[in-house]
Amino acid sequence: MRVLKFGGTSVGSPERIKNLAQLVQTDESRIIVLSAMAGTTNALVEITELLYQEQNDLANEKITELEQQYRDRIDDLYASEEYKSKGNELITSHFNYIRNFVFRSFTTLQEKAILAQGELISTAMFHYYLSESGVNSVFLPALNFMRIDKDGEPDYFYIKENLDRILSEETEHNLYITQGFICRNVYGEIDNLKRGGSDYTASLIGSVLQSEEVQIWTDIDGFHNNDPRYVENTKALEQLSFDEAAELAYFGAKIMHPSSIMPCKSQSVPVRLKNTLSPTDAGTLISNDLVGKGIKAIAAKDGITAIKIKSGRMLLAYGFLRKVFEVFEIYKTPIDMITTSEVAVSLTIDDNSNLKEIESELAKYGSVEIDQNQSIICIVGDFISESAGSAKKVLGALENIPLRMISYGGSKHNISVLVNQEDKIAALQALSSQLF
Ligand code: ASP
C-alpha cells in the first residue's frame, strides 16, 4: 500500500482535479490523502473569526462568496447533469451545515467543525469526479479512524485498529480517498491536526500500515539545497535522512510539515517528495539511510526573537538554566536555539504571544535583552565525517554578515546561525555561492 498526499494547489481548480484523477490511477493499492482546495481553509478561518466577533452579517457574506466559488467549480468539473446536480447537492449540504452555526454562540467545537468542511468537500468532489469518469474508488472518511488523545497526540492504537478493520472490509477496490488534516478528539468531537496537518495525516496512515512509501505531492520537485525564492540555480536533493529532513522542515523549508517526519521515521517508512507538475521526476527520497557527506542544504526561518539573560548569578551556579527554561515551559513557548557563556544565556523563540510575561519573569534572574526580527539560517548535512571543515566553510562564507548566535554540535546534522532578518538574503546567497 502506498499513501499519496496532495496539497491544496493540487486540487485547487477543476483542471487540477482532472489532472489528479489521471495521476492517481494504477494497479497498486493506494490511499489518497487530500487537503482542502487552496484558499478554502484560510477562508473558513476568516469566517470563524467573524463568528467569534459576532459579525454574523459579514460571516454570511463570506460564506455565500465561498459557496459561489464552489458552485462555479462544480459546473466546470463535471460533464453530466447527473454529477453537476450531485455536486450541487454536496455543496448545499456542507454550506447549510456551516450556516447552522451563524446564529449560535460560537465555541471552539463549532470552529473545528467548520474548518473540517474544506477537506470533506474536496474529497467528496474528487470521489464523484472519479466515479463520473468510470474509475472505482472507495471513500474513506478520516473521521472514522483518525483520532487524537487527551494530550492532542495521535492515538496510534485507535488509528491502526480502525484503519485495519475498514480496509479489511473492502476487498474489491484498491484506490481509497480520504481527508487530510481532520480527526476526532478523545471525546469523539471533530478536531484537526493543526494547520498544514494533511502531511501529518499521510504520515500517520503510512506509519500504522507500515506502508511501502508515503508520497507528499506539491508543486516543487523536492527539497532544494537552498531557498529558490532568494537564491538562483538551487537544485532538488535526491536523498536525505529523516534527521536532515526534520531540520530543514522545521527551519523554514515549507515543502513538508515538520510533524510528519516522526511517524514514518519510527517505522522506517520512506517518504518521497514529488512534484504534481512534473510527475515523472524522482523527487526527494527521505529515509533512515544517511547518504552523502558534508553540507547538503540550507533553509531559513524568519520571525525569530532572540532573548539574552545576563546574570552574575549564573557564574559557577547550577540550576540557573532550569529556572530560565521553566519560564518558557510555563508559557508553553518552545525554544529553538540556545547558546551560553559563563555569565549569560541567549535563546530564540518564534512565538511571541507571551513575550511580555516571559520578559518580566526572566527579569527576576538577570538583565534581559530582546532582539526581534531575526532569522535562523540552518545548514544541514552530515557533519560527522567532515566536522572541522564544515564549520570553517560556513563561518568563512558568512564573514561579512554580523552573526548574533552560532549553534554547532547540538546534532550531527545541523549548524545554525542567527542573523538580522534584513541580512538573511545576503547570508543565503553567500552560503550558496561558497558552499555549493
Ligand atoms: N487544509 C489545511 C490547511 O490549510 C490542512 C492542509 O492543507 O494541510 O492548513
Short mmCIF file of C-alpha atoms and ligand atoms in Angstrom, two decimals, residues 5 7-8 35-36 41-42 119 180-181 194-199, ligand 1:
data_model
loop_
_atom_site.label_atom_id
_atom_site.label_comp_id
_atom_site.label_asym_id
_atom_site.label_seq_id
_atom_site.Cartn_x
_atom_site.Cartn_y
_atom_site.Cartn_z
CA LYS A 5 -0.92 13.16 -0.15
CA GLY A 7 -1.93 19.62 -1.10
CA GLY A 8 -4.41 22.42 -1.71
CA SER A 35 -6.17 18.81 1.53
CA ALA A 36 -8.93 21.34 1.08
CA THR A 41 -9.13 26.69 4.97
CA ASN A 42 -7.99 30.33 5.15
CA GLU A 119 -11.33 18.60 3.28
CA GLY A 180 -6.02 15.08 5.46
CA PHE A 181 -5.96 17.38 8.49
CA LYS A 194 -3.35 21.82 13.17
CA ARG A 195 -2.73 23.93 10.07
CA GLY A 196 -0.80 22.14 7.36
CA GLY A 197 -1.69 18.84 9.06
CA SER A 198 -2.55 16.86 5.92
CA ASP A 199 1.09 15.78 5.61
N1 ASP B 1 -6.30 22.50 4.76
C1 ASP B 1 -5.46 22.54 5.93
C2 ASP B 1 -4.66 23.82 5.96
O1 ASP B 1 -4.75 24.62 5.03
C3 ASP B 1 -4.57 21.36 6.05
C4 ASP B 1 -3.55 21.18 4.94
O2 ASP B 1 -3.73 21.69 3.84
O3 ASP B 1 -2.55 20.52 5.18
O4 ASP B 1 -3.96 24.05 6.92
#
